[in-house]
Amino acid sequence: MSSRVLGRRGKKLDLRSAEELRAERRKGRTGQYLVLPGMIGLALFFALPVLVLLAMSLYTKPPGAEIGEFVPALQFSNYAVMLEAYWPVLLRSFWFALIATVLALLIGYPMAYLVAVRLRQHGLLKGILLVLLIAPFFSSFILRTQAWKQILSDEGFIAQTLKAVSLLPADGHLTATPIAVVAGLTYNFLPFMVLPIYANLDRLDTRLLEASGDLYANPVTTFTKVTLPLSASGVFAGTLLTFIPAAGDYINASLLGNNRNTTMIGQVIDSRFFRVIDYPGAAALSFVLMVSILILVIIYIRRFGTRELM
Amino acid sequence: MDTETQTTRRRARGSSEGADLELTGICKRFAEFIAVDQLDLVVPSGKFFALLGPSGCGKSTTLRMIAGLEAPSEGSISIGGQDVTELPSHKRPVNTVFQSYALFPHMSVLENVAFGLKRKKDREAMPKAKAALEMVELGHLATRKPAQLSGGQQQRVALARALVNRPQVLLLDEPLGALDMKLRRQMQLELKTIQTEVGLTFIHVTHDQEEAMTMADVVAVMNEGRIEQLGPPRELYELPRTAFVANFLGKSNLMRGTVSGQEDQLLSVDVAGNRILLPAARAVATEGEIMVGIRPEKLQISATEDTTAGMNRLDGIVKDASFTGTTTEYLIEVEGIGLIGTFAQNRGQQPGEMGQRVFLSWDPVHTFGLRGSESELAGVEEA
């Protein structure tokens, strides 16, 4: 009798009916089915295009071909040619993206802190500021960048004022400068920096800050030893969400820069695709950009990553 | 500068001895709510001092003002003779054991304990922190994160983190509130032992009257932002001066009566036709309508009348008798007075059963007298 209730290894036998077990297994599978559309989507719209891109980057132009006519090949020299011509642009893109990320962090962290910690008890004001943080998303990215172009234009208020106080030479410009491009990048990607940090600081237990003060830490030390480490994962997510799209961005560079000193890699890829009609070259550059961002991000995660991301 | 202030200054600068704490005319107002109202308090160095009161009585706010986490609306705070009213919390020679423990979740237990020492640039921060952890018997868990510890262990870490700095005043904000009964009793004893060993001034905020009485040298009972009464636990218990203290600290039988005369330092009080004797020195008010009080355990309950001369006597009907093991608790309805509570040790005899008439008697020296203007129910709900 007892041998029937106890299984072979002495464990209690599962007394649920076969029906119930099937239902259980079906429930487990339902979860898997739900992931399926996403997996198919990823395969169709991400994995496949990346493979096509990789293949395209190795295509070659047959002798006497028409414009835009390429044949499959394994022409690895495409990469060498593109890298040799555009490595300074690639470097500049990362440099601009880095500056924009640092600026967005310096501007965004205090904003997130104000809304999430300082205004925690002021529901209405906090809500209004949160909406204002998200508000830029309600208008188009290009439109906002165009607006920046107006703001920074030679006839604009800022340029006129700077000229009036001689901070800018009379023939100086704000647009078509690296400053304008970095400013545009910073502005456009700021919400991606603020929101993850906000989400993180919103959960910060302010009693820990009191405890830190009670243990002789001045406000600066409290920030560096308690607040910042506890919001590190938000800072981490924010910097990634800002740096990655900023490095590949070409809207800001074309609308606010559009000159040799401000060209970013996105612009080059754009022009090789649509103007020069050099599909393999554009594909090779896209691939280089993708892989270099991936490498930089991996180094960053290894160095500063929090456990959740590893 | 005279020598006295010099010595207090020297002490204030960071010796390991406790220091006197003095609050003068402290008020704290939040918008329209007065949390602390004209509080004056002196805690002598090295004492275990308890601030006892129901929630919302202002005891935690008082503690936060001493810690520098809250600024008083009025009044001044001094520690060891040094005025600290304007000092931010990180410059005050006090440390707090928070109710929530407030351990830093991203640091190990050892780093938590060493935090204060490191801020003070103590070169021996790590060895001292280790020693403090050993003291609370958690040396083996030094590398763990706070989240990996049990509630009782976290509480000890919080205690070690505060104690290791040897503050002049250690503030404890209901630090045992989250622990279960058994652990709580154990921690009470440990805290008391540690306090005696290190000799620091401890200010312990609690709403648990038993905790306050077991641990503290001096208890201040707070109610509605004011101190109702302050003194050693036994004194507060034996001789409450307000109805709130009488009811909040233990239980009391309070009866209204009128003073009818005085002889040999004994007041005679007419309570619903019964003559109750009360030492004049134990009465806050000695004329007119007053309130007479007696603690339940001081009453003798018996089936026959006690005829000893000079005893106070009442008689009534047993309305409720509940057996609790070591004792039986009785509620006795006395005509014209109401219900009187008492209990008897279970030594085999049964003084009274439900509905039976019983006789109560007690020695007048245990009686206390309160102002008649007070409500006999003050502090009953909160206790």
XYZ file of C-alpha atoms in Angstrom:
693
model
C 0.000 0.000 0.000
C 2.622 2.447 1.098
C 4.863 1.478 -1.799
C 2.179 2.710 -4.140
C 1.967 6.126 -2.518
C 5.712 6.485 -2.352
C 7.506 6.555 -5.654
C 10.590 4.581 -6.504
C 13.003 6.995 -4.905
C 10.846 7.357 -1.864
C 9.468 10.631 -3.125
C 5.777 11.195 -2.876
C 4.040 10.223 -6.075
C 2.338 12.943 -7.997
C -1.269 12.138 -7.260
C -2.698 14.592 -9.771
C -4.633 13.023 -12.604
C -3.181 12.755 -16.077
C -5.737 15.344 -17.153
C -4.416 17.883 -14.660
C -0.842 17.201 -15.651
C -1.685 17.775 -19.300
C -3.375 21.044 -18.383
C -0.273 22.029 -16.435
C 1.954 21.306 -19.383
C -0.384 23.174 -21.724
C -0.148 26.196 -19.437
C 3.656 26.027 -19.647
C 3.449 25.835 -23.400
C 1.042 28.753 -23.642
C 3.863 30.919 -22.359
C 6.130 29.613 -25.053
C 3.516 30.254 -27.742
C 3.184 33.838 -26.569
C 6.888 34.407 -27.188
C 6.594 33.012 -30.690
C 5.294 36.128 -32.519
C 8.131 38.119 -31.030
C 10.661 35.506 -32.047
C 9.290 35.363 -35.589
C 9.279 39.162 -35.731
C 12.897 39.300 -34.588
C 13.937 36.674 -37.102
C 12.114 38.344 -39.997
C 12.846 41.963 -39.235
C 16.175 41.813 -37.448
C 18.182 38.638 -37.972
C 17.339 38.309 -41.651
C 18.073 41.969 -42.549
C 21.373 41.780 -40.672
C 22.313 38.734 -42.722
C 21.244 40.503 -45.920
C 23.279 43.518 -44.835
C 26.293 41.325 -44.168
C 25.943 39.661 -47.575
C 25.415 43.008 -49.301
C 28.551 44.436 -47.702
C 30.552 41.839 -49.614
C 28.895 42.372 -53.041
C 30.938 43.691 -55.918
C 30.254 45.817 -58.946
C 30.797 43.818 -62.143
C 32.705 45.575 -64.963
C 30.437 47.735 -67.105
C 27.510 47.465 -64.688
C 24.787 50.085 -64.505
C 24.377 52.343 -61.488
C 23.061 50.310 -58.572
C 23.869 46.972 -60.128
C 25.893 44.668 -57.865
C 26.555 40.961 -57.868
C 27.112 38.621 -54.939
C 30.768 38.124 -54.080
C 33.130 37.961 -51.119
C 34.830 41.279 -51.635
C 36.262 41.967 -48.146
C 38.172 44.940 -49.511
C 34.891 46.906 -49.274
C 35.563 47.155 -45.530
C 39.155 48.280 -45.964
C 38.192 50.960 -48.477
C 35.375 52.335 -46.321
C 37.344 52.246 -43.076
C 40.279 53.992 -44.661
C 38.089 56.738 -46.051
C 35.811 57.231 -43.081
C 37.570 56.222 -39.860
C 37.844 59.879 -38.760
C 34.083 60.274 -39.213
C 33.465 57.118 -37.231
C 35.680 58.390 -34.430
C 33.954 61.759 -34.485
C 30.556 60.064 -34.205
C 31.618 58.262 -31.060
C 33.236 61.411 -29.715
C 30.085 63.496 -30.287
C 27.907 60.749 -28.829
C 30.170 60.537 -25.782
C 30.061 64.288 -25.141
C 26.288 64.328 -25.634
C 25.917 61.393 -23.219
C 28.019 63.088 -20.544
C 26.129 66.363 -20.989
C 22.780 64.574 -20.873
C 23.884 62.856 -17.659
C 24.983 66.135 -16.082
C 21.717 67.831 -17.063
C 19.460 64.828 -16.649
C 20.517 63.484 -13.256
C 19.591 66.650 -11.344
C 16.286 66.794 -13.230
C 15.489 63.194 -12.339
C 16.577 63.788 -8.730
C 14.405 66.878 -8.417
C 11.297 65.127 -9.685
C 11.858 61.751 -8.029
C 13.268 62.732 -4.631
C 12.836 66.398 -3.877
C 9.272 66.631 -5.118
C 8.201 63.238 -3.781
C 5.700 64.826 -1.418
C 4.374 67.283 -4.023
C 2.182 65.059 -6.183
C 0.834 67.737 -8.526
C 4.093 69.510 -9.295
C 5.831 66.174 -9.714
C 3.168 65.032 -12.179
C 3.416 68.238 -14.211
C 7.200 67.993 -14.434
C 7.008 64.337 -15.439
C 4.621 65.207 -18.268
C 6.982 67.991 -19.340
C 9.826 65.472 -19.439
C 7.865 63.219 -21.771
C 6.202 66.060 -23.711
C 8.952 66.308 -26.400
C 7.946 62.830 -27.573
C 4.574 64.208 -28.630
C 6.173 66.079 -31.529
C 8.322 64.666 -34.278
C 12.023 64.210 -33.812
C 12.811 65.985 -37.090
C 10.482 68.851 -36.283
C 12.177 69.400 -32.930
C 15.600 69.350 -34.526
C 14.371 71.814 -37.143
C 13.211 74.035 -34.293
C 16.696 73.891 -32.794
C 18.049 74.991 -36.136
C 15.796 78.063 -35.942
C 16.809 78.757 -32.370
C 20.525 78.579 -33.193
C 20.259 80.313 -36.605
C 22.250 83.463 -37.385
C 19.066 85.569 -37.114
C 17.974 83.787 -33.938
C 17.799 85.307 -30.521
C 20.730 83.351 -29.072
C 23.205 84.094 -31.871
C 22.170 87.773 -31.900
C 22.588 88.078 -28.141
C 25.959 86.331 -28.145
C 27.107 88.645 -30.932
C 25.823 91.689 -29.056
C 27.931 90.810 -26.017
C 30.866 89.861 -28.253
C 30.957 86.255 -27.122
C 30.519 85.317 -30.764
C 32.373 87.145 -33.562
C 30.161 89.203 -35.880
C 30.666 86.729 -38.707
C 30.347 83.706 -36.432
C 27.700 81.009 -36.606
C 26.141 78.647 -34.137
C 24.685 76.292 -36.701
C 27.037 74.235 -38.826
C 29.318 73.831 -35.812
C 30.094 70.779 -33.656
C 28.512 72.688 -30.762
C 25.170 72.785 -32.519
C 25.295 69.083 -33.372
C 26.250 68.026 -29.847
C 23.612 70.361 -28.415
C 21.010 68.792 -30.692
C 22.069 65.276 -29.736
C 22.000 66.162 -26.065
C 18.565 67.713 -26.331
C 17.033 64.945 -28.381
C 18.264 62.078 -26.255
C 17.891 63.740 -22.852
C 14.575 62.010 -22.019
C 16.220 58.631 -22.604
C 18.718 59.595 -19.933
C 16.248 61.118 -17.487
C 13.533 58.468 -17.507
C 15.590 55.431 -16.408
C 17.332 57.493 -13.734
C 13.970 58.838 -12.604
C 12.496 55.338 -12.403
C 15.473 54.349 -10.271
C 15.548 57.352 -7.938
C 11.805 57.123 -7.452
C 12.451 53.957 -5.443
C 15.281 55.490 -3.426
C 14.657 55.158 0.306
C 15.342 58.655 1.620
C 15.742 57.276 5.125
C 19.099 55.976 3.920
C 20.130 59.560 3.180
C 19.163 60.540 6.716
C 21.152 57.614 8.060
C 24.156 58.732 6.031
C 23.935 62.253 7.446
C 23.537 60.796 10.913
C 26.793 58.880 10.323
C 28.780 62.082 9.714
C 28.567 62.118 5.905
C 28.165 65.624 4.489
C 25.688 66.064 1.616
C 28.390 65.582 -1.059
C 29.640 62.349 0.513
C 26.075 61.163 0.970
C 25.560 61.675 -2.751
C 28.716 59.881 -3.857
C 28.534 57.049 -1.300
C 24.806 56.410 -1.096
C 22.592 58.114 -3.672
C 24.787 57.585 -6.728
C 25.678 53.920 -6.069
C 22.026 53.149 -5.397
C 20.972 54.767 -8.685
C 23.862 53.293 -10.686
C 21.682 50.906 -12.679
C 19.494 53.828 -13.805
C 22.560 55.832 -14.821
C 23.864 52.783 -16.627
C 20.649 52.231 -18.588
C 20.370 55.960 -19.336
C 23.897 56.271 -20.699
C 23.411 53.241 -22.957
C 20.042 54.475 -24.199
C 21.630 57.844 -25.006
C 24.985 56.805 -26.390
C 23.850 54.042 -28.767
C 21.275 56.015 -30.782
C 23.385 59.195 -30.596
C 26.369 57.455 -32.171
C 24.334 56.362 -35.179
C 22.256 59.549 -35.476
C 22.351 61.548 -38.706
C 19.369 63.933 -38.340
C 21.136 66.261 -35.927
C 24.328 66.201 -37.954
C 22.525 67.011 -41.213
C 20.135 69.649 -39.889
C 22.370 71.386 -37.362
C 25.783 70.622 -38.787
C 25.986 69.794 -42.443
C 29.589 70.712 -42.865
C 32.861 68.819 -43.070
C 33.705 69.274 -39.362
C 30.431 67.846 -38.176
C 29.806 64.881 -40.457
C 28.726 61.825 -38.522
C 28.810 58.227 -39.651
C 25.022 58.089 -40.072
C 25.222 60.825 -42.684
C 27.907 58.978 -44.623
C 25.887 55.771 -44.642
C 22.847 57.754 -45.757
C 24.674 59.414 -48.623
C 26.398 56.197 -49.781
C 23.021 54.512 -49.938
C 20.893 57.202 -51.492
C 23.273 59.541 -53.319
C 26.378 57.594 -54.295
C 24.303 54.424 -54.693
C 27.142 52.329 -53.255
C 25.132 49.653 -51.469
C 28.069 47.403 -50.507
C 30.025 50.376 -49.084
C 27.011 51.592 -47.082
C 26.338 48.095 -45.826
C 29.972 47.648 -44.797
C 29.918 50.939 -42.887
C 26.633 50.014 -41.174
C 28.168 46.778 -40.118
C 31.286 48.445 -38.803
C 29.159 50.887 -36.810
C 27.064 48.096 -35.363
C 30.037 45.979 -34.346
C 31.974 48.887 -32.853
C 28.998 49.980 -30.757
C 28.594 46.394 -29.617
C 32.266 46.215 -28.592
C 32.132 49.554 -26.769
C 28.969 48.527 -24.938
C 30.456 45.194 -23.920
C 33.567 46.924 -22.560
C 31.313 49.378 -20.708
C 29.160 46.617 -19.224
C 32.234 44.656 -18.166
C 33.686 47.689 -16.498
C 30.660 49.290 -14.857
C 27.794 46.910 -15.422
C 25.409 46.104 -12.633
C 24.514 42.541 -11.903
C 21.050 42.803 -13.474
C 22.520 43.416 -16.905
C 25.152 40.710 -16.837
C 36.434 81.226 28.377
C 36.050 79.794 31.866
C 37.323 76.373 32.802
C 33.905 74.832 32.969
C 33.044 75.598 29.354
C 36.515 74.482 28.362
C 35.998 71.071 29.826
C 32.574 70.750 28.263
C 34.010 71.805 24.919
C 36.734 69.244 25.256
C 34.188 66.627 26.017
C 32.005 67.720 23.135
C 34.841 67.310 20.695
C 34.820 63.562 20.811
C 35.624 61.574 23.868
C 33.825 58.288 24.290
C 31.957 59.345 27.422
C 28.314 60.180 27.252
C 27.297 63.789 27.610
C 24.420 65.686 29.130
C 21.654 66.451 26.718
C 19.557 69.514 27.277
C 16.431 70.607 25.445
C 15.122 74.075 26.261
C 11.710 75.330 25.195
C 11.566 73.084 22.149
C 8.562 73.509 19.855
C 7.897 71.840 16.544
C 5.016 72.871 14.330
C 4.054 71.227 11.049
C 1.712 73.572 9.152
C -1.171 73.680 11.650
C -0.212 70.708 13.762
C 1.863 71.108 16.896
C 4.001 67.997 17.264
C 6.120 69.132 20.202
C 4.988 71.863 22.550
C 7.375 73.781 24.834
C 9.500 70.823 25.802
C 12.171 71.176 28.474
C 14.314 68.184 29.203
C 17.644 67.418 30.775
C 19.148 63.976 30.342
C 22.212 63.513 32.546
C 25.285 61.902 31.047
C 25.399 58.111 30.957
C 21.717 57.546 31.599
C 19.396 55.203 29.811
C 16.504 57.497 29.112
C 13.189 56.408 27.609
C 10.683 58.644 25.859
C 7.429 56.768 26.180
C 4.146 57.658 24.565
C 1.443 56.642 22.138
C 2.002 57.115 18.407
C 1.724 60.750 17.391
C 2.714 62.080 20.810
C 5.806 63.793 19.407
C 8.432 61.426 20.767
C 9.920 60.511 17.393
C 9.900 64.155 16.305
C 11.796 65.031 19.480
C 14.360 62.351 18.691
C 14.705 63.581 15.106
C 15.337 67.092 16.379
C 18.104 65.828 18.660
C 19.618 63.956 15.685
C 19.412 67.071 13.520
C 17.061 65.498 10.990
C 14.361 67.990 11.866
C 14.811 71.621 12.869
C 12.891 72.829 15.914
C 10.499 75.734 15.282
C 11.596 77.210 18.596
C 13.984 76.436 21.415
C 17.513 75.131 21.660
C 19.318 71.820 21.995
C 22.689 71.392 23.628
C 24.886 68.349 24.021
C 27.636 68.358 26.628
C 27.165 72.089 27.080
C 27.589 72.849 23.387
C 24.650 74.399 21.545
C 23.948 72.173 18.528
C 20.595 73.666 17.481
C 22.023 75.044 14.247
C 24.365 72.146 13.481
C 23.445 69.847 10.570
C 23.074 66.179 11.474
C 26.501 65.162 10.128
C 28.229 67.513 12.540
C 26.425 66.369 15.695
C 28.065 63.940 18.116
C 24.997 61.688 18.063
C 24.079 58.525 16.219
C 20.721 56.949 15.639
C 19.468 53.390 15.442
C 16.558 53.818 13.076
C 13.272 52.014 13.331
C 13.693 50.796 9.760
C 17.406 50.119 10.509
C 18.210 52.071 7.292
C 21.183 49.843 6.474
C 22.844 50.670 3.164
C 21.755 47.847 0.853
C 24.702 48.210 -1.549
C 27.344 47.785 1.137
C 28.415 44.745 3.080
C 27.606 44.497 6.749
C 31.177 45.456 7.630
C 31.163 48.462 5.293
C 27.913 49.572 6.870
C 29.445 49.471 10.330
C 32.629 51.224 9.183
C 30.720 53.998 7.370
C 30.688 56.528 10.215
C 34.317 55.879 11.217
C 35.460 56.364 7.628
C 33.651 59.688 7.437
C 35.520 60.743 10.566
C 38.756 59.633 8.852
C 39.444 57.084 11.550
C 42.522 55.101 10.489
C 41.387 52.060 12.391
C 37.923 52.108 10.880
C 38.017 48.499 9.700
C 39.418 46.859 12.854
C 37.037 48.882 15.004
C 34.087 47.946 12.799
C 35.088 44.288 13.039
C 35.280 44.527 16.812
C 31.853 46.153 16.938
C 30.417 43.334 14.841
C 32.001 40.817 17.188
C 30.370 42.610 20.097
C 26.922 42.033 18.606
C 28.001 38.474 17.721
C 27.820 38.951 13.966
C 31.521 38.807 13.108
C 30.960 35.782 10.913
C 28.474 37.654 8.707
C 30.716 40.658 7.954
C 30.822 40.109 4.199
C 27.092 39.559 3.761
C 24.746 42.180 2.374
C 22.056 43.462 4.790
C 19.292 41.858 2.710
C 20.789 38.444 3.487
C 20.291 38.888 7.236
C 17.268 38.249 9.417
C 15.422 41.109 11.097
C 17.143 40.545 14.431
C 20.561 40.428 12.791
C 19.871 43.623 10.850
C 18.864 45.257 14.099
C 22.216 44.311 15.647
C 24.099 45.633 12.630
C 22.233 48.929 12.955
C 23.158 49.021 16.623
C 26.813 48.223 15.924
C 26.910 50.841 13.159
C 25.759 53.507 15.597
C 27.691 52.349 18.672
C 31.036 51.958 16.936
C 31.270 55.738 16.574
C 31.060 56.140 20.359
C 28.609 59.034 20.041
C 28.007 61.210 23.080
C 24.331 60.441 22.770
C 22.873 57.334 21.161
C 19.333 57.677 19.858
C 17.128 54.622 19.500
C 13.950 55.129 17.494
C 11.734 52.151 18.391
C 14.542 49.855 17.289
C 12.856 46.731 18.595
C 9.449 47.425 17.080
C 9.844 45.037 14.154
C 11.094 42.080 16.175
C 9.010 39.255 17.555
C 8.333 39.018 21.267
C 11.075 36.558 22.205
C 13.814 38.308 20.249
C 12.606 41.582 21.610
C 13.029 40.522 25.222
C 16.492 39.234 24.416
C 17.516 42.452 22.640
C 16.161 44.539 25.511
C 18.501 42.782 27.891
C 21.427 43.047 25.477
C 20.843 46.743 24.878
C 20.743 47.375 28.597
C 23.962 45.397 29.107
C 25.727 47.241 26.297
C 24.610 50.589 27.657
C 25.973 49.748 31.085
C 29.255 48.586 29.544
C 29.893 51.547 27.257
C 28.375 54.137 29.576
C 26.907 56.272 26.797
C 23.790 58.376 27.103
C 20.972 56.411 25.486
C 17.704 58.008 24.436
C 15.206 55.317 23.643
C 11.893 56.142 21.991
C 9.165 53.557 22.426
C 5.422 53.129 22.766
C 5.882 49.894 24.715
C 5.560 50.736 28.413
C 6.978 47.414 29.515
C 10.064 47.969 27.356
C 10.542 51.454 28.764
C 10.188 50.260 32.355
C 12.556 47.288 32.010
C 15.340 49.148 30.263
C 15.371 52.771 31.300
C 16.843 54.536 34.312
C 14.523 57.440 33.677
C 11.259 57.438 31.751
C 9.483 60.483 30.357
C 5.865 59.852 29.465
C 4.865 62.039 26.519
C 1.385 62.942 25.409
C 0.258 65.463 22.797
C 3.677 67.029 22.427
C 4.265 67.497 26.146
C 5.962 65.535 28.891
C 3.290 64.361 31.314
C 5.671 63.044 33.934
C 9.334 62.179 34.216
C 11.131 59.937 36.674
C 12.486 56.479 37.413
C 10.096 53.737 36.191
C 9.139 52.592 39.695
C 8.318 56.103 40.797
C 6.160 56.713 37.711
C 4.337 53.476 38.266
C 3.803 53.811 42.008
C 2.968 57.476 42.011
C 1.474 58.698 38.726
C 0.685 62.400 38.757
C -1.787 62.464 35.855
C -4.599 60.193 34.734
C -2.769 59.690 31.436
C 0.302 58.279 33.179
C -1.850 56.206 35.532
C -3.599 54.549 32.596
C -0.836 54.460 29.986
C 1.797 53.024 32.290
C 0.155 49.864 33.561
C -3.481 49.838 34.660
C -5.230 51.878 37.326
C -8.578 51.987 39.047
C -9.639 55.630 39.115
C -12.571 56.774 41.240
C -14.066 60.216 41.630
C -14.627 61.559 45.128
C -14.723 64.642 47.313
C -12.169 65.467 49.991
C -14.030 65.479 53.284
C -11.226 66.063 55.754
C -7.577 65.641 56.704
C -5.841 64.231 59.750
C -2.236 63.095 60.305
C -1.242 63.707 56.701
C -4.103 61.463 55.588
C -6.885 62.821 53.429
C -10.337 61.352 53.781
C -12.125 61.153 50.503
C -15.802 60.392 50.092
C -16.145 58.109 47.096
C -19.817 57.263 46.494
C -20.439 57.010 50.221
C -17.240 55.095 51.008
C -14.478 56.690 53.077
C -11.161 56.257 51.318
C -7.915 57.295 53.009
C -5.102 58.795 50.979
C -1.713 60.205 52.095
C -1.818 63.939 51.384
C 1.725 63.758 49.972
C 0.515 61.328 47.296
C -2.230 63.619 46.045
C -1.848 66.232 43.331
C -4.985 67.979 44.528
C -6.036 68.028 48.199
C -9.320 69.893 48.077
C -12.746 69.559 46.520
C -13.420 66.984 43.859
C -10.399 64.784 43.182
C -9.684 61.445 41.575
C -8.502 58.562 43.737
C -6.419 55.841 42.149
C -5.203 52.402 43.105
C -3.253 49.839 41.063
C -5.085 46.507 40.590
C -2.362 44.370 42.195
C -2.503 46.409 45.406
C -6.063 45.262 46.094
C -6.870 42.289 48.294
C -9.918 40.375 47.188
C -11.671 38.095 49.617
C -15.026 36.451 50.300
C -15.065 37.756 53.870
C -14.626 41.315 55.027
C -11.141 42.418 56.095
C -11.579 44.174 59.409
C -8.000 45.378 59.929
C -8.064 48.959 61.149
C -6.897 51.722 58.850
C -7.476 49.826 55.603
C -9.479 51.159 52.679
C -12.458 48.970 51.951
C -14.988 48.503 49.159
C -17.368 45.719 48.312
C -19.103 44.663 45.133
C -20.362 41.931 42.863
C -18.016 39.834 40.665
C -18.953 40.649 37.066
C -16.137 38.844 35.326
C -13.460 36.395 36.349
C -10.934 35.275 33.769
C -8.419 32.611 34.471
C -4.977 33.386 33.015
C -2.887 30.639 34.585
C -0.826 32.207 37.342
C -3.584 34.647 38.232
C -7.306 35.124 37.897
C -8.408 38.579 36.787
C -11.566 39.982 38.291
C -13.889 42.818 37.373
C -15.957 43.861 40.346
C -18.936 46.148 40.126
C -18.967 48.520 43.099
C -22.185 50.409 43.629
C -21.874 54.093 42.749
C -18.305 53.678 41.442
C -18.409 51.214 38.583
C -16.058 48.437 37.599
C -12.885 47.862 39.606
C -10.229 45.565 38.207
C -7.977 43.368 40.305
C -6.387 39.964 40.255
C -5.498 37.212 42.666
C -2.681 34.677 42.549
C -3.981 31.183 41.987
C -2.948 29.623 45.275
C -5.853 27.220 45.446
C -8.414 29.426 47.097
C -11.204 30.992 45.073
C -12.160 34.353 46.526
C -15.232 34.818 44.414
C -17.307 33.489 41.606
C -19.465 35.261 39.090
C -22.333 37.132 40.703
C -20.957 36.656 44.206
C -20.396 39.518 46.659
C -16.709 40.049 47.478
C -14.724 42.444 49.647
C -11.819 44.569 48.471
C -9.266 46.154 50.750
C -5.946 47.896 50.441
C -3.388 49.806 52.438
C -3.944 53.577 52.067
C -0.193 54.124 51.411
C -0.701 52.735 47.898
C -3.486 55.131 47.043
C -2.728 58.138 44.864
C -4.732 61.269 44.206
C -5.136 63.095 40.893
C -6.846 66.274 39.771
C -10.624 65.933 39.566
C -10.696 67.935 36.353
C -9.052 65.117 34.400
C -10.832 62.416 32.471
C -10.509 59.019 34.110
C -10.182 57.558 30.613
C -7.109 59.592 29.570
C -4.507 57.282 28.095
C -6.690 54.184 28.263
C -7.166 53.874 24.515
C -3.509 54.403 23.689
C -2.067 51.883 26.102
